Tab-separated table of C-alpha atoms in Angstrom:
chain	number	residue	atom	x	y	z
A	1	MET	CA	-41.260	-309.407	42.648
A	2	LYS	CA	-44.504	-308.743	45.111
A	3	LYS	CA	-45.562	-305.768	42.993
A	4	ALA	CA	-45.622	-308.347	40.360
A	5	ALA	CA	-47.089	-310.970	41.886
A	6	ALA	CA	-49.645	-308.561	43.454
A	7	ILE	CA	-50.468	-307.542	39.505
A	8	LEU	CA	-51.288	-311.304	39.099
A	9	LEU	CA	-53.842	-311.930	41.160
A	10	ALA	CA	-55.429	-308.653	40.726
A	11	GLY	CA	-55.216	-309.998	36.990
A	12	VAL	CA	-56.811	-313.069	37.938
A	13	ILE	CA	-59.795	-311.221	40.111
A	14	LEU	CA	-60.659	-309.553	37.011
A	15	VAL	CA	-61.116	-312.224	34.980
A	16	SER	CA	-63.121	-313.610	37.429
A	17	CYS	CA	-65.314	-310.470	36.883
A	18	GLY	CA	-65.695	-310.641	33.760
A	19	ALA	CA	-66.377	-314.301	33.559
A	20	VAL	CA	-69.519	-314.355	35.520
A	21	VAL	CA	-70.954	-310.561	33.608
A	22	ALA	CA	-71.433	-310.730	29.810
A	23	ALA	CA	-69.902	-307.695	28.091
A	24	ASP	CA	-73.482	-306.410	26.525
A	25	GLN	CA	-74.470	-306.895	30.002
A	26	SER	CA	-72.197	-304.913	32.223
A	27	LEU	CA	-73.648	-304.274	35.450
A	28	VAL	CA	-70.772	-301.499	35.989
A	29	SER	CA	-69.075	-298.761	34.113
A	30	LYS	CA	-65.649	-299.361	32.258
A	31	SER	CA	-64.618	-296.613	34.012
A	32	TYR	CA	-65.536	-297.663	37.283
A	33	VAL	CA	-63.846	-300.935	36.443
A	34	ASN	CA	-60.677	-299.556	35.072
A	35	GLY	CA	-60.276	-297.190	37.978
A	36	THR	CA	-61.976	-297.696	41.268
A	37	PHE	CA	-62.223	-301.424	41.227
A	38	THR	CA	-58.986	-301.936	39.684
A	39	ASP	CA	-57.316	-299.833	42.281
A	40	GLU	CA	-59.130	-301.419	45.295
A	41	ALA	CA	-58.084	-305.277	43.746
A	42	LEU	CA	-54.772	-304.302	43.854
A	43	LYS	CA	-54.432	-302.905	47.478
A	44	GLN	CA	-55.899	-305.572	48.294
A	45	ALA	CA	-53.775	-308.397	46.296
A	46	GLU	CA	-50.691	-306.919	47.110
A	47	GLN	CA	-51.673	-307.060	51.079
A	48	ARG	CA	-52.520	-310.537	50.600
A	49	VAL	CA	-49.046	-311.246	48.800
A	50	GLU	CA	-47.347	-308.932	51.845
A	51	GLU	CA	-49.217	-311.822	54.043
A	52	LEU	CA	-48.030	-314.802	51.913
A	53	THR	CA	-44.531	-313.771	51.630
A	54	ALA	CA	-43.486	-311.730	54.750
A	55	PRO	CA	-43.021	-315.662	56.369
A	56	VAL	CA	-40.816	-316.399	53.807
A	57	TYR	CA	-38.808	-313.296	54.214
A	58	ASN	CA	-38.517	-313.431	57.763
A	59	GLN	CA	-37.254	-317.434	57.708
A	60	ALA	CA	-34.639	-316.639	55.524
A	61	LEU	CA	-33.370	-313.553	57.121
A	62	ASN	CA	-33.415	-315.485	60.110
A	63	GLN	CA	-31.117	-318.567	58.981
A	64	LEU	CA	-28.604	-316.028	57.075
A	65	ASN	CA	-28.249	-314.601	60.744
A	66	SER	CA	-28.058	-317.896	62.004
A	67	GLU	CA	-25.108	-318.723	59.339
A	68	HIS	CA	-23.411	-315.618	59.951
A	69	SER	CA	-22.996	-316.659	63.048
A	70	ALA	CA	-21.473	-320.243	62.120
A	71	TYR	CA	-19.520	-318.394	60.194
A	72	LEU	CA	-17.805	-316.810	62.965
A	73	ALA	CA	-17.590	-319.363	65.097
A	74	GLN	CA	-15.437	-321.269	62.506
A	75	ALA	CA	-13.234	-318.752	61.727
A	76	GLY	CA	-12.423	-317.853	65.291
A	77	GLY	CA	-13.772	-314.353	65.081
A	78	THR	CA	-15.913	-312.064	66.886
A	79	SER	CA	-18.982	-310.689	66.884
A	80	GLY	CA	-19.465	-306.216	66.780
A	81	LEU	CA	-18.292	-304.107	64.762
A	82	ASN	CA	-15.129	-302.418	65.063
A	83	ASP	CA	-13.493	-299.151	62.563
A	84	LEU	CA	-9.797	-299.519	61.552
A	85	ARG	CA	-8.426	-297.275	59.404
A	86	PHE	CA	-6.970	-298.383	56.361
A	87	LYS	CA	-4.958	-295.950	52.995
A	88	LYS	CA	-5.191	-296.516	49.125
A	89	GLY	CA	-4.560	-300.081	47.991
A	90	ASP	CA	-5.010	-302.016	51.152
A	91	VAL	CA	-6.716	-305.355	50.644
A	92	LEU	CA	-9.033	-306.753	52.752
A	93	THR	CA	-9.823	-310.849	52.343
A	94	LEU	CA	-12.875	-311.056	54.300
A	95	THR	CA	-13.895	-315.291	54.982
A	96	SER	CA	-16.533	-316.927	54.881
A	97	GLY	CA	-19.126	-315.202	57.736
A	98	SER	CA	-17.066	-311.577	58.460
A	99	GLY	CA	-18.399	-308.152	58.136
A	100	VAL	CA	-17.287	-305.003	56.565
A	101	MET	CA	-18.909	-301.434	57.000
A	102	LEU	CA	-18.025	-298.804	55.298
A	103	LEU	CA	-18.015	-295.703	57.598
A	104	ALA	CA	-15.505	-293.060	55.290
A	105	GLY	CA	-13.558	-293.126	51.719
A	106	SER	CA	-14.735	-295.709	49.287
A	107	ALA	CA	-13.527	-299.718	49.097
A	108	THR	CA	-15.112	-302.122	46.056
A	109	ALA	CA	-15.203	-305.436	46.382
A	110	SER	CA	-14.253	-308.785	44.299
A	111	GLY	CA	-13.875	-312.329	43.980
A	112	GLY	CA	-16.599	-313.658	46.026
A	113	VAL	CA	-20.309	-313.493	46.931
A	114	LEU	CA	-20.471	-310.477	49.254
A	115	VAL	CA	-24.693	-310.337	50.501
A	116	ASP	CA	-25.932	-306.539	51.514
A	117	THR	CA	-27.934	-307.041	54.058
A	118	THR	CA	-29.098	-303.803	54.790
A	119	ALA	CA	-30.498	-303.080	50.702
A	120	GLY	CA	-30.765	-306.891	50.590
A	121	ASN	CA	-28.764	-307.846	47.598
A	122	THR	CA	-25.983	-309.067	46.273
A	123	VAL	CA	-22.131	-306.849	45.779
A	124	ALA	CA	-21.292	-306.905	42.030
A	125	SER	CA	-17.740	-308.306	41.725
A	126	GLY	CA	-15.366	-304.449	40.791
A	127	SER	CA	-18.207	-302.194	42.538
A	128	GLY	CA	-18.410	-300.234	45.151
A	129	LEU	CA	-19.854	-300.851	48.701
A	130	THR	CA	-22.237	-298.287	49.830
A	131	ALA	CA	-21.600	-296.338	52.981
A	132	ARG	CA	-23.194	-297.488	56.313
A	133	HIS	CA	-24.838	-300.482	54.532
A	134	ARG	CA	-23.789	-303.823	56.445
A	135	CYS	CA	-22.376	-306.671	54.427
A	136	LEU	CA	-21.234	-310.091	54.849
A	137	ALA	CA	-19.228	-312.391	52.654
A	138	GLY	CA	-21.039	-315.545	51.593
A	139	GLU	CA	-19.049	-319.018	51.931
A	140	SER	CA	-18.328	-320.109	48.262
A	141	ALA	CA	-15.103	-318.081	48.653
A	142	ALA	CA	-13.217	-315.635	49.805
A	143	VAL	CA	-13.982	-311.867	49.523
A	144	ALA	CA	-11.358	-309.242	48.315
A	145	VAL	CA	-12.312	-305.300	49.476
A	146	THR	CA	-9.962	-302.686	48.683
A	147	VAL	CA	-9.900	-299.229	49.251
A	148	THR	CA	-9.709	-296.528	46.802
A	149	SER	CA	-9.390	-293.818	48.403
A	150	ASP	CA	-5.962	-291.495	49.816
A	151	THR	CA	-7.718	-292.995	53.452
A	152	ALA	CA	-10.648	-295.437	54.250
A	153	VAL	CA	-12.772	-296.350	57.473
A	154	LEU	CA	-14.146	-299.543	57.481
A	155	CYS	CA	-15.850	-301.594	60.665
A	156	LEU	CA	-15.032	-304.737	60.769
A	157	GLU	CA	-16.511	-308.112	61.676
A	158	GLY	CA	-14.994	-311.439	62.185
A	159	SER	CA	-12.156	-312.479	60.713
A	160	TYR	CA	-10.014	-310.959	57.605
A	161	THR	CA	-6.535	-310.820	56.388
A	162	LEU	CA	-4.563	-307.482	55.513
A	163	SER	CA	-2.594	-306.814	52.590
A	164	ALA	CA	-0.831	-303.643	53.406
A	165	SER	CA	-0.027	-301.331	49.915
A	166	GLY	CA	3.017	-298.781	50.035
A	167	ASN	CA	0.998	-295.736	48.876
A	168	VAL	CA	1.424	-293.036	51.364
A	169	ASP	CA	0.098	-293.739	54.983
A	170	TYR	CA	-2.241	-290.325	55.853
A	171	ASN	CA	-3.205	-292.370	58.492
A	172	ALA	CA	-0.019	-292.873	60.774
A	173	MET	CA	0.963	-289.685	59.895
A	174	ALA	CA	-2.254	-288.031	61.699
A	175	ASP	CA	-1.478	-290.483	64.577
A	176	GLY	CA	1.964	-288.712	64.794
A	177	LEU	CA	0.809	-285.392	64.841
A	178	THR	CA	-1.294	-286.973	67.344
A	179	LYS	CA	1.109	-287.900	69.560
A	180	MET	CA	3.040	-284.607	68.910
A	181	GLY	CA	-0.409	-283.181	70.659
A	182	LEU	CA	-1.388	-280.985	67.398
A	183	LEU	CA	-4.482	-283.118	66.356
A	184	LYS	CA	-6.865	-283.422	68.314
A	185	GLY	CA	-9.783	-284.553	65.988
A	186	THR	CA	-13.303	-283.324	65.381
A	187	GLY	CA	-15.121	-285.388	67.377
A	188	ALA	CA	-16.332	-287.995	65.203
A	189	THR	CA	-17.220	-291.191	67.015
A	190	TYR	CA	-15.712	-293.533	63.881
A	191	GLY	CA	-11.739	-293.025	62.485
A	192	SER	CA	-9.773	-291.833	65.619
A	193	GLY	CA	-12.382	-288.316	65.412
A	194	TYR	CA	-9.672	-287.704	61.993
A	195	GLU	CA	-12.102	-287.120	59.476
A	196	LEU	CA	-9.469	-287.496	56.772
A	197	GLU	CA	-12.083	-288.424	54.089
A	198	ARG	CA	-13.349	-284.596	54.010
A	199	GLN	CA	-12.595	-281.285	52.813
A	200	PRO	CA	-10.978	-279.108	55.744
A	201	VAL	CA	-12.627	-275.568	55.985
A	202	ARG	CA	-11.219	-272.046	57.015
A	203	VAL	CA	-11.658	-272.329	60.975
A	204	GLU	CA	-9.898	-276.096	60.959
A	205	GLY	CA	-6.289	-274.501	58.730
A	206	LEU	CA	-6.378	-271.737	60.767
A	207	VAL	CA	-6.269	-273.841	64.297
A	208	MET	CA	-3.567	-275.899	62.459
A	209	PHE	CA	-1.920	-272.663	61.433
A	210	ILE	CA	-1.996	-271.620	65.453
A	211	ARG	CA	-1.239	-275.032	66.516
A	212	LEU	CA	1.914	-275.225	64.440
A	213	LEU	CA	3.180	-271.245	65.922
A	214	GLY	CA	3.100	-273.190	69.262
A	215	GLU	CA	0.853	-271.236	70.476
A	216	GLU	CA	-2.546	-272.573	71.030
A	217	GLN	CA	-2.689	-272.511	74.208
A	218	ALA	CA	-2.003	-268.640	74.433
A	219	ALA	CA	-5.136	-268.682	72.033
A	220	LEU	CA	-7.108	-271.299	74.452
A	221	SER	CA	-6.380	-268.139	77.351
A	222	SER	CA	-6.718	-264.622	75.795
A	223	THR	CA	-9.669	-262.187	76.791
A	224	ALA	CA	-9.407	-260.741	73.380
A	225	THR	CA	-12.439	-259.355	71.754
A	226	ASN	CA	-13.757	-262.006	68.842
A	227	PRO	CA	-14.830	-259.838	66.240
A	228	PHE	CA	-16.363	-261.915	64.128
A	229	VAL	CA	-20.001	-262.946	64.073
A	230	ASP	CA	-19.494	-266.210	62.435
A	231	SER	CA	-17.593	-267.831	64.745
A	232	PRO	CA	-18.655	-271.304	65.660
A	233	SER	CA	-18.665	-271.506	69.709
A	234	TRP	CA	-15.536	-274.099	69.973
A	235	ALA	CA	-13.407	-271.791	67.966
A	236	ASP	CA	-14.229	-268.299	69.716
A	237	ARG	CA	-11.171	-268.349	71.190
A	238	TYR	CA	-9.073	-269.198	68.097
A	239	LEU	CA	-10.341	-266.979	66.722
A	240	ALA	CA	-10.090	-263.734	69.025
A	241	TYR	CA	-6.507	-264.554	69.155
A	242	ALA	CA	-6.310	-264.556	65.643
A	243	TYR	CA	-7.346	-261.470	65.015
A	244	GLU	CA	-5.326	-259.958	67.579
A	245	LYS	CA	-2.338	-261.477	66.507
A	246	GLY	CA	-2.985	-260.126	63.216
A	247	TYR	CA	-2.781	-263.824	61.499
A	248	THR	CA	-6.255	-262.777	60.374
A	249	THR	CA	-8.474	-259.865	59.428
A	250	GLY	CA	-11.730	-262.271	58.194
A	251	ILE	CA	-13.638	-262.387	54.671
A	252	GLY	CA	-14.996	-258.484	54.895
A	253	THR	CA	-18.393	-257.470	56.653
A	254	ASN	CA	-21.894	-258.337	56.155
A	255	ALA	CA	-24.929	-256.402	55.439
A	256	ALA	CA	-24.761	-255.361	58.748
A	257	GLY	CA	-21.558	-254.159	58.722
A	258	GLN	CA	-20.263	-256.947	60.966
A	259	LEU	CA	-16.727	-258.795	60.350
A	260	VAL	CA	-17.643	-262.087	58.802
A	261	PHE	CA	-15.043	-265.082	59.266
A	262	ALA	CA	-16.489	-267.966	56.578
A	263	PRO	CA	-15.084	-270.372	58.573
A	264	ASN	CA	-16.742	-273.436	56.561
A	265	ASN	CA	-15.735	-272.267	53.926
A	266	THR	CA	-13.636	-275.053	52.239
A	267	ILE	CA	-9.831	-274.454	51.833
A	268	THR	CA	-7.517	-275.266	48.962
A	269	ALA	CA	-3.679	-276.661	48.893
A	270	GLY	CA	-2.457	-273.820	47.999
A	271	GLU	CA	-4.739	-271.501	50.157
A	272	TYR	CA	-2.810	-274.398	53.357
A	273	MET	CA	0.447	-273.344	52.239
A	274	THR	CA	-0.177	-270.208	52.504
A	275	PHE	CA	-0.550	-270.704	56.343
A	276	VAL	CA	2.549	-273.168	56.371
A	277	LEU	CA	4.757	-270.510	54.985
A	278	ARG	CA	3.256	-267.799	57.417
A	279	ALA	CA	4.063	-270.234	60.328
A	280	LEU	CA	7.588	-270.655	58.444
A	281	GLY	CA	8.459	-266.760	59.124
A	282	TYR	CA	7.687	-265.781	55.271
A	283	SER	CA	4.768	-262.774	54.375
A	284	GLU	CA	3.033	-262.452	51.150
A	285	THR	CA	2.567	-258.738	52.238
A	286	GLY	CA	4.642	-255.642	52.484
A	287	THR	CA	6.717	-254.145	49.732
A	288	ASN	CA	8.788	-256.533	49.339
A	289	PRO	CA	6.985	-260.049	50.036
A	290	ASP	CA	8.217	-263.784	50.147
A	291	PHE	CA	5.648	-265.034	48.238
A	292	THR	CA	2.109	-264.438	46.617
A	293	TRP	CA	-1.234	-266.349	47.532
A	294	GLN	CA	-1.239	-267.316	43.704
A	295	THR	CA	1.984	-268.694	43.522
A	296	ALA	CA	2.310	-270.460	46.851
A	297	MET	CA	2.579	-273.726	46.236
A	298	GLU	CA	5.182	-273.074	43.604
A	299	ALA	CA	7.120	-270.964	47.035
A	300	GLY	CA	6.601	-274.579	49.078
A	301	VAL	CA	8.870	-276.395	46.422
A	302	THR	CA	11.279	-272.976	45.809
A	303	LEU	CA	11.583	-272.346	49.832
A	304	GLY	CA	12.069	-276.222	50.655
A	305	ALA	CA	9.037	-276.546	52.665
A	306	ILE	CA	7.950	-279.428	50.347
A	307	ARG	CA	9.412	-281.398	47.253
A	308	GLN	CA	8.351	-280.775	43.717
A	309	SER	CA	6.686	-284.688	43.727
A	310	GLU	CA	4.811	-283.296	46.884
A	311	ARG	CA	3.612	-280.219	44.759
A	312	THR	CA	2.471	-282.912	42.351
A	313	MET	CA	0.489	-285.171	44.540
A	314	LEU	CA	-1.037	-281.878	46.690
A	315	GLU	CA	-2.525	-280.234	43.536
A	316	SER	CA	-3.336	-283.637	41.274
A	317	GLY	CA	-6.522	-284.365	43.507
A	318	THR	CA	-9.143	-282.691	45.865
A	319	PHE	CA	-7.254	-281.463	48.878
A	320	LEU	CA	-8.756	-283.253	51.507
A	321	ARG	CA	-8.050	-283.087	55.583
A	322	ALA	CA	-5.344	-286.017	54.901
A	323	GLN	CA	-3.301	-283.585	52.739
A	324	VAL	CA	-3.640	-280.987	55.703
A	325	VAL	CA	-2.139	-283.892	57.873
A	326	TYR	CA	0.483	-284.278	54.971
A	327	LEU	CA	1.681	-280.634	55.198
A	328	SER	CA	1.470	-280.007	58.030
A	329	VAL	CA	4.289	-282.724	58.562
A	330	CYS	CA	5.981	-281.176	55.998
A	331	ALA	CA	5.825	-278.050	57.550
A	332	LEU	CA	7.291	-279.222	60.565
A	333	SER	CA	10.539	-280.154	59.792
A	334	ALA	CA	10.812	-277.408	56.647
A	335	PRO	CA	13.470	-274.563	57.115
A	336	THR	CA	12.083	-271.234	58.481
A	337	LYS	CA	13.226	-267.260	57.562
A	338	ASP	CA	15.057	-266.902	60.428
A	339	GLY	CA	17.076	-270.284	60.449
A	340	GLY	CA	16.096	-274.085	61.969
A	341	ILE	CA	13.197	-276.116	61.632
A	342	LEU	CA	9.652	-274.922	62.557
A	343	LEU	CA	9.111	-278.041	65.208
A	344	ASP	CA	11.866	-275.694	66.758
A	345	ARG	CA	9.469	-272.740	66.828
A	346	THR	CA	6.620	-275.041	68.153
A	347	ALA	CA	8.507	-276.835	70.542
A	348	SER	CA	9.713	-273.356	72.147
A	349	ASN	CA	6.239	-271.320	72.294
A	350	GLY	CA	3.558	-274.811	73.125
A	351	GLY	CA	6.093	-275.877	75.865
A	352	TYR	CA	6.219	-279.462	74.344
A	353	ASP	CA	9.595	-282.087	74.926
A	354	LYS	CA	11.048	-281.472	71.667
A	355	ALA	CA	13.233	-284.180	71.659
A	356	ALA	CA	9.629	-286.712	71.938
A	357	MET	CA	8.265	-284.730	68.904
A	358	GLN	CA	11.741	-285.207	67.106
A	359	THR	CA	11.199	-288.425	67.554
A	360	VAL	CA	7.997	-289.419	66.206
A	361	LEU	CA	8.434	-286.351	63.623
A	362	ASN	CA	11.424	-288.834	62.241
A	363	GLU	CA	9.604	-291.615	62.423
A	364	VAL	CA	6.535	-289.900	60.086
A	365	SER	CA	8.783	-287.956	57.753
A	366	THR	CA	9.849	-291.629	56.096
A	367	LEU	CA	6.323	-291.853	54.949
A	368	ARG	CA	6.695	-289.281	52.646
A	369	LEU	CA	6.671	-288.886	48.925
A	370	SER	CA	10.820	-289.072	48.021
C-alpha cells in the first residue's frame, strides 16, 4: 500500500516536471529522468508517505491494544500468556479479545476473525497458526483453534473453553513418566520442557534406555572414561557408562581414528524399539539372537512389548519424542525375558518406590491404544 502510494506521488512529480519543459526542449537526458531522478523521486515519495501514514498506523495499533484490554476485562480473563499442552483434536474456543500463540506443534483457526498482530493481518478460516505469532480473537464471533499435531503447546491469554478429543494423550503419559522420575525434559522453557513435538536423537534414546533399566544413578556416578569425542557435555557420564557396560560401541571412528557416537542423529521407531527389547533382556546378537534390528518392531509385537495397533501407529508417521514417551510406557508394563515386567527391574535397580510407580503406570497405561 505504501509502495503504491509512493509510486503515485512520484508520478505526479514527474508529470509536473514534464509540464514545465517541452519534449523538444528537454534540459536533462532521458536516461537521467528514468534513472537517477526517478529513483530519487521514489525515495522522497516513500519517505513522505511513511511520514503521513505512521500516525494513522500507530493510532490503529493503540486502538487495537485498548480494545484487547477491554475485551479481556469483559470476559473476566487475565493478561499475560500462559503456555499449556494439548493433544490432537482438542478444540479451544476463544472469546473476543482473548489471545493465542503457537509455540510447538500445529493448529488451525476457524469461525470468527483471528487477527495475527505479529504479521499485521487476519488468519483465514481453516488456515494454520504461525509459530510464535501472537493472535487476538475479534469481537464478531468466537474463534475455534483446533490442534492438528499429536501434541502442541499453546500460549493462551484471556478466556477460552476446551473441548477435549479422545486421541492418544502423549502429554499425560509424559507427565506420568516425570512423576516416576524417568523423564527429565530437555531444559526447554515451554511445554514442561518435554519437546514432544520434535524428533528424538540417538543420545536421548540411550539415556531413556539407561533410565528404563533403573541405572541412571549408576551412570551419573560412573568414573569410567568416555571414549566418544563427539559427546555433549551433559551426556558425558551416560556415554561413558554405556560404553563400559557394553550397551554401545558408537558408530565407528572419524578421520583421526577417534570413536564417535553421532549423538544428534535422529532415531526411528525401530531403533528405539531395539533399546526397549534390550532393556527387556532380549538380544539381537550372538549365535541365537532373539530378534534383528531390521525386525525390531515385529519382534516388539511378538514378544509382548506392544500391540499390533500400536505398531501401526508408531510406524505410520514421523517418530517424535511423543512416541518415545508412548513406547517407554509400553515397555514398563511389558514382560521381560527372565519373567516379571520391566517396572520390577526399573524400581529395583533404581531404588524407586515400586508401589508408587505402579500406581502411576496403571493410570497412564489406560491411555494406550487397544
